[in-house]
mmCIF file of C-alpha atoms in Angstrom:
data_model
loop_
_atom_site.group_PDB
_atom_site.id
_atom_site.type_symbol
_atom_site.label_atom_id
_atom_site.label_comp_id
_atom_site.label_asym_id
_atom_site.label_seq_id
_atom_site.Cartn_x
_atom_site.Cartn_y
_atom_site.Cartn_z
ATOM 1 C CA GLU A 1 173.692 155.408 155.757
ATOM 2 C CA ALA A 2 172.135 158.746 156.479
ATOM 3 C CA ASP A 3 172.466 161.356 159.822
ATOM 4 C CA ILE A 4 168.591 160.861 159.952
ATOM 5 C CA TYR A 5 167.465 159.515 163.459
ATOM 6 C CA GLN A 6 164.229 158.390 164.812
ATOM 7 C CA THR A 7 163.006 157.597 168.244
ATOM 8 C CA PRO A 8 161.283 155.221 169.890
ATOM 9 C CA ARG A 9 162.385 152.451 166.933
ATOM 10 C CA TYR A 10 158.980 150.524 168.540
ATOM 11 C CA LEU A 11 156.184 151.670 170.228
ATOM 12 C CA VAL A 12 153.183 149.553 171.579
ATOM 13 C CA ILE A 13 150.530 151.817 173.026
ATOM 14 C CA GLY A 14 146.976 151.606 174.144
ATOM 15 C CA THR A 15 143.705 153.153 172.507
ATOM 16 C CA GLY A 16 143.906 156.586 172.941
ATOM 17 C CA LYS A 17 147.195 158.179 174.526
ATOM 18 C CA LYS A 18 148.691 160.915 172.793
ATOM 19 C CA ILE A 19 151.789 159.891 171.971
ATOM 20 C CA THR A 20 155.145 161.881 169.977
ATOM 21 C CA LEU A 21 157.492 160.156 167.127
ATOM 22 C CA GLU A 22 160.272 161.903 167.185
ATOM 23 C CA CYS A 23 162.692 162.473 164.042
ATOM 24 C CA SER A 24 165.963 164.511 163.816
ATOM 25 C CA GLN A 25 168.416 164.845 161.208
ATOM 26 C CA THR A 26 171.671 166.271 161.488
ATOM 27 C CA MET A 27 172.625 167.195 158.033
ATOM 28 C CA GLY A 28 170.667 170.588 157.689
ATOM 29 C CA HIS A 29 168.321 169.620 155.375
ATOM 30 C CA ASP A 30 165.547 172.267 154.746
ATOM 31 C CA LYS A 31 162.905 169.571 153.363
ATOM 32 C CA MET A 32 161.596 166.831 155.939
ATOM 33 C CA TYR A 33 158.595 163.977 155.325
ATOM 34 C CA TRP A 34 156.763 161.762 157.268
ATOM 35 C CA TYR A 35 155.555 158.604 155.483
ATOM 36 C CA GLN A 36 153.449 155.993 156.204
ATOM 37 C CA GLN A 37 154.087 151.890 155.446
ATOM 38 C CA ASP A 38 152.057 148.842 156.536
ATOM 39 C CA PRO A 39 153.815 145.757 156.034
ATOM 40 C CA GLY A 40 155.012 144.792 152.232
ATOM 41 C CA MET A 41 153.047 148.036 150.859
ATOM 42 C CA GLU A 42 153.775 151.223 149.105
ATOM 43 C CA LEU A 43 155.308 154.304 151.178
ATOM 44 C CA HIS A 44 152.611 157.164 151.642
ATOM 45 C CA LEU A 45 152.926 160.702 152.005
ATOM 46 C CA ILE A 46 150.841 161.942 155.106
ATOM 47 C CA HIS A 47 153.260 165.546 155.933
ATOM 48 C CA TYR A 48 156.181 167.503 154.569
ATOM 49 C CA SER A 49 157.778 170.640 155.334
ATOM 50 C CA TYR A 50 160.100 172.763 153.284
ATOM 51 C CA GLY A 51 161.718 174.858 156.562
ATOM 52 C CA VAL A 52 161.167 175.954 159.643
ATOM 53 C CA ASN A 53 157.478 176.609 160.302
ATOM 54 C CA SER A 54 156.390 175.345 157.177
ATOM 55 C CA THR A 55 154.674 172.134 157.450
ATOM 56 C CA GLU A 56 152.158 170.702 154.869
ATOM 57 C CA LYS A 57 149.780 167.390 154.766
ATOM 58 C CA GLY A 58 150.729 164.979 152.113
ATOM 59 C CA ASP A 59 148.640 162.750 150.050
ATOM 60 C CA LEU A 60 147.194 160.147 152.268
ATOM 61 C CA SER A 61 144.786 161.399 154.933
ATOM 62 C CA SER A 62 146.239 161.396 158.348
ATOM 63 C CA GLU A 63 145.111 162.344 161.588
ATOM 64 C CA SER A 64 148.151 163.000 162.859
ATOM 65 C CA THR A 65 150.051 166.865 163.018
ATOM 66 C CA VAL A 66 153.705 167.839 162.897
ATOM 67 C CA SER A 67 155.948 170.905 163.917
ATOM 68 C CA ARG A 68 158.989 172.829 162.360
ATOM 69 C CA ILE A 69 160.254 174.499 165.582
ATOM 70 C CA ARG A 70 164.051 173.712 164.205
ATOM 71 C CA THR A 71 165.440 173.002 161.546
ATOM 72 C CA GLU A 72 166.699 170.122 162.567
ATOM 73 C CA HIS A 73 163.790 168.335 164.071
ATOM 74 C CA PHE A 74 160.424 167.055 162.532
ATOM 75 C CA PRO A 75 158.473 165.504 165.452
ATOM 76 C CA LEU A 76 155.034 163.947 164.905
ATOM 77 C CA THR A 77 152.377 164.005 166.726
ATOM 78 C CA LEU A 78 149.105 161.645 167.456
ATOM 79 C CA GLU A 79 146.426 163.045 170.158
ATOM 80 C CA SER A 80 144.781 159.905 170.313
ATOM 81 C CA ALA A 81 146.076 156.726 169.019
ATOM 82 C CA ARG A 82 143.626 154.266 167.704
ATOM 83 C CA PRO A 83 144.244 150.058 165.843
ATOM 84 C CA SER A 84 143.895 151.705 162.645
ATOM 85 C CA HIS A 85 146.728 153.731 163.503
ATOM 86 C CA THR A 86 149.045 150.798 163.412
ATOM 87 C CA SER A 87 152.078 150.865 161.016
ATOM 88 C CA GLN A 88 155.359 151.760 160.488
ATOM 89 C CA TYR A 89 156.534 155.725 160.419
ATOM 90 C CA LEU A 90 159.299 156.659 157.927
ATOM 91 C CA CYS A 91 160.767 160.288 158.767
ATOM 92 C CA ALA A 92 163.164 161.048 155.587
ATOM 93 C CA SER A 93 165.073 164.683 154.702
ATOM 94 C CA SER A 94 166.307 166.218 151.344
ATOM 95 C CA GLU A 95 168.236 168.868 150.671
ATOM 96 C CA TYR A 96 166.894 172.193 148.473
ATOM 97 C CA ARG A 97 168.228 172.514 145.240
ATOM 98 C CA ARG A 98 167.168 175.414 143.442
ATOM 99 C CA SER A 99 166.974 174.110 139.949
ATOM 100 C CA SER A 100 164.394 171.245 139.287
ATOM 101 C CA TYR A 101 165.610 168.335 140.021
ATOM 102 C CA ASN A 102 165.066 167.194 143.421
ATOM 103 C CA SER A 103 167.943 166.025 145.572
ATOM 104 C CA PRO A 104 167.426 162.037 147.053
ATOM 105 C CA LEU A 105 165.584 161.279 149.963
ATOM 106 C CA HIS A 106 167.801 160.162 153.115
ATOM 107 C CA PHE A 107 164.904 158.204 155.786
ATOM 108 C CA GLY A 108 165.210 156.703 159.148
ATOM 109 C CA ASN A 109 164.902 153.814 160.287
ATOM 110 C CA GLY A 110 161.465 153.967 161.179
ATOM 111 C CA THR A 111 158.821 153.727 163.899
ATOM 112 C CA ARG A 112 156.329 150.654 164.224
ATOM 113 C CA LEU A 113 153.503 151.841 165.779
ATOM 114 C CA THR A 114 151.525 149.228 167.928
ATOM 115 C CA VAL A 115 148.083 150.936 169.166
ATOM 116 C CA THR A 116 146.192 148.049 170.739
ATOM 117 C CA SER B 1 145.921 153.747 141.429
ATOM 118 C CA GLN B 2 149.237 154.619 143.037
ATOM 119 C CA GLN B 3 151.956 156.637 140.430
ATOM 120 C CA GLY B 4 154.264 153.973 140.429
ATOM 121 C CA GLU B 5 153.696 150.185 139.726
ATOM 122 C CA GLU B 6 156.659 147.793 140.004
ATOM 123 C CA ASP B 7 156.691 143.915 138.757
ATOM 124 C CA PRO B 8 157.573 141.255 139.297
ATOM 125 C CA GLN B 9 156.181 141.786 143.268
ATOM 126 C CA ALA B 10 158.409 139.394 144.550
ATOM 127 C CA LEU B 11 161.718 137.622 142.284
ATOM 128 C CA SER B 12 163.858 135.177 143.682
ATOM 129 C CA ILE B 13 167.004 134.233 141.947
ATOM 130 C CA GLN B 14 170.342 132.421 142.841
ATOM 131 C CA GLU B 15 173.902 134.315 143.603
ATOM 132 C CA GLY B 16 175.399 135.203 140.669
ATOM 133 C CA GLU B 17 172.520 135.882 138.469
ATOM 134 C CA ASN B 18 170.993 139.000 137.101
ATOM 135 C CA ALA B 19 167.497 140.508 138.859
ATOM 136 C CA THR B 20 165.573 143.339 136.778
ATOM 137 C CA MET B 21 163.081 145.189 138.206
ATOM 138 C CA ASN B 22 160.182 147.272 136.199
ATOM 139 C CA CYS B 23 158.436 150.600 137.577
ATOM 140 C CA SER B 24 155.689 152.115 135.435
ATOM 141 C CA TYR B 25 154.143 155.606 136.597
ATOM 142 C CA LYS B 26 151.275 158.063 135.601
ATOM 143 C CA THR B 27 152.243 161.379 135.000
ATOM 144 C CA SER B 28 154.998 163.215 133.562
ATOM 145 C CA ILE B 29 158.056 162.966 135.553
ATOM 146 C CA ASN B 30 161.204 165.522 136.622
ATOM 147 C CA ASN B 31 163.519 162.101 138.043
ATOM 148 C CA LEU B 32 162.599 158.786 139.279
ATOM 149 C CA GLN B 33 164.581 156.811 141.887
ATOM 150 C CA TRP B 34 165.681 153.821 143.178
ATOM 151 C CA TYR B 35 165.561 153.106 146.613
ATOM 152 C CA ARG B 36 166.566 149.764 148.158
ATOM 153 C CA GLN B 37 165.046 148.541 152.067
ATOM 154 C CA ASN B 38 166.535 146.046 154.049
ATOM 155 C CA SER B 39 164.006 144.506 156.352
ATOM 156 C CA GLY B 40 162.621 146.801 159.285
ATOM 157 C CA ARG B 41 164.589 149.286 158.072
ATOM 158 C CA GLY B 42 164.619 152.636 156.125
ATOM 159 C CA LEU B 43 165.348 153.200 152.887
ATOM 160 C CA VAL B 44 168.770 153.801 151.152
ATOM 161 C CA HIS B 45 168.794 155.468 148.111
ATOM 162 C CA LEU B 46 170.580 154.075 145.196
ATOM 163 C CA ILE B 47 170.240 156.027 141.990
ATOM 164 C CA LEU B 48 168.727 158.389 140.455
ATOM 165 C CA ILE B 49 168.166 159.352 136.693
ATOM 166 C CA ARG B 50 166.778 162.172 135.267
ATOM 167 C CA SER B 51 163.619 162.447 132.971
ATOM 168 C CA ASN B 52 166.331 163.900 129.848
ATOM 169 C CA GLU B 53 168.535 160.551 130.706
ATOM 170 C CA ARG B 54 168.199 157.064 128.893
ATOM 171 C CA GLU B 55 170.507 155.183 130.904
ATOM 172 C CA LYS B 56 172.498 155.597 134.222
ATOM 173 C CA HIS B 57 174.948 153.432 135.727
ATOM 174 C CA SER B 58 176.473 152.637 139.386
ATOM 175 C CA GLY B 59 178.574 149.784 139.898
ATOM 176 C CA ARG B 60 176.186 146.436 139.890
ATOM 177 C CA LEU B 61 173.288 148.417 139.037
ATOM 178 C CA ARG B 62 171.946 149.850 135.771
ATOM 179 C CA VAL B 63 168.902 152.087 135.441
ATOM 180 C CA THR B 64 166.761 152.066 132.237
ATOM 181 C CA LEU B 65 164.540 154.829 131.640
ATOM 182 C CA ASP B 66 161.599 155.377 128.690
ATOM 183 C CA THR B 67 159.769 158.689 129.361
ATOM 184 C CA SER B 68 157.822 157.580 126.311
ATOM 185 C CA LYS B 69 156.646 154.326 128.092
ATOM 186 C CA LYS B 70 156.366 156.051 131.141
ATOM 187 C CA SER B 71 158.431 152.692 132.460
ATOM 188 C CA SER B 72 162.016 152.322 133.870
ATOM 189 C CA SER B 73 164.091 149.065 134.777
ATOM 190 C CA LEU B 74 166.462 148.635 137.301
ATOM 191 C CA LEU B 75 169.006 145.299 136.445
ATOM 192 C CA ILE B 76 171.569 143.903 139.453
ATOM 193 C CA THR B 77 173.878 142.408 138.125
ATOM 194 C CA ALA B 78 175.402 139.077 139.596
ATOM 195 C CA SER B 79 173.516 139.403 142.491
ATOM 196 C CA ARG B 80 174.387 138.637 146.278
ATOM 197 C CA ALA B 81 172.999 137.229 149.015
ATOM 198 C CA ALA B 82 173.181 140.581 150.451
ATOM 199 C CA ASP B 83 171.436 142.352 147.883
ATOM 200 C CA THR B 84 168.110 140.242 149.586
ATOM 201 C CA ALA B 85 166.034 143.569 150.075
ATOM 202 C CA SER B 86 162.618 145.500 149.233
ATOM 203 C CA TYR B 87 163.464 147.857 146.042
ATOM 204 C CA PHE B 88 161.332 150.600 145.477
ATOM 205 C CA CYS B 89 160.916 152.998 142.636
ATOM 206 C CA ALA B 90 160.107 157.040 143.118
ATOM 207 C CA THR B 91 158.744 159.277 140.937
ATOM 208 C CA ASP B 92 159.846 163.570 141.419
ATOM 209 C CA PRO B 93 156.409 164.595 139.533
ATOM 210 C CA ASN B 94 156.583 167.642 137.090
ATOM 211 C CA ALA B 95 154.856 170.045 138.470
ATOM 212 C CA GLY B 96 155.316 173.156 135.552
ATOM 213 C CA GLY B 97 159.387 172.344 135.707
ATOM 214 C CA THR B 98 159.133 172.284 139.528
ATOM 215 C CA SER B 99 160.113 169.501 141.789
ATOM 216 C CA TYR B 100 158.532 170.142 145.147
ATOM 217 C CA GLY B 101 160.421 167.117 146.741
ATOM 218 C CA LYS B 102 157.141 164.751 147.343
ATOM 219 C CA LEU B 103 158.030 161.469 146.134
ATOM 220 C CA THR B 104 155.770 159.144 144.865
ATOM 221 C CA PHE B 105 156.658 155.643 145.664
ATOM 222 C CA GLY B 106 155.849 152.158 143.943
ATOM 223 C CA GLN B 107 154.967 149.111 145.984
ATOM 224 C CA GLY B 108 158.040 147.439 145.944
ATOM 225 C CA THR B 109 159.922 144.056 144.532
ATOM 226 C CA ILE B 110 160.386 141.944 147.161
ATOM 227 C CA LEU B 111 163.869 140.706 145.972
ATOM 228 C CA THR B 112 165.557 136.849 147.277
ATOM 229 C CA VAL B 113 169.298 136.647 146.126
ATOM 230 C CA HIS B 114 169.833 131.994 147.458
ATOM 231 C CA PRO B 115 173.530 131.464 148.470
#
């Protein structure tokens, strides 16, 4: 499987805490994404980046923020976690192609976040 | 509702049988992709079909695309217990001929293959 790593795999944290979910890829991909997935449900795009210092919000409104200071690193931060943030967070990356056809996404194994 | 909708939501078959999953979408697309997700893991890309293609094969996988009906199907032939997973279609919307890489995923089909 792809070389994209997410840590931690599981996180249980109390309400109000600040958390950062880490995502790193070793493939040199320019594009990176964060998706949120509830159990048995579809994925929703919450953030994406086309390169260093480029970040955009996705289709699903999220209280999280992201940064892209290095190509390989795309962390997601929640300043004050709430129970409604309980979900699985999946990071993905893809190669930039100078065409109208997108290249496939490579996913990490996800972080399952539980906020109590 | 979401761009990609899949049918059925769950499918249970015996090893050796074929499994067919369907996906419908609403807007024009650059391409449609299928992904697989094992329980508790990330998604793995299976196959990509471009909007100007009608059928594509990869091993035991066969994907069809009908842009006039805005639908796609994934066929897994001679299924194995190891094929048990959730399968998602994802569409890459056509924004004036440009892909921004913002895939929209369906809700998935849960496939169970009994040995």
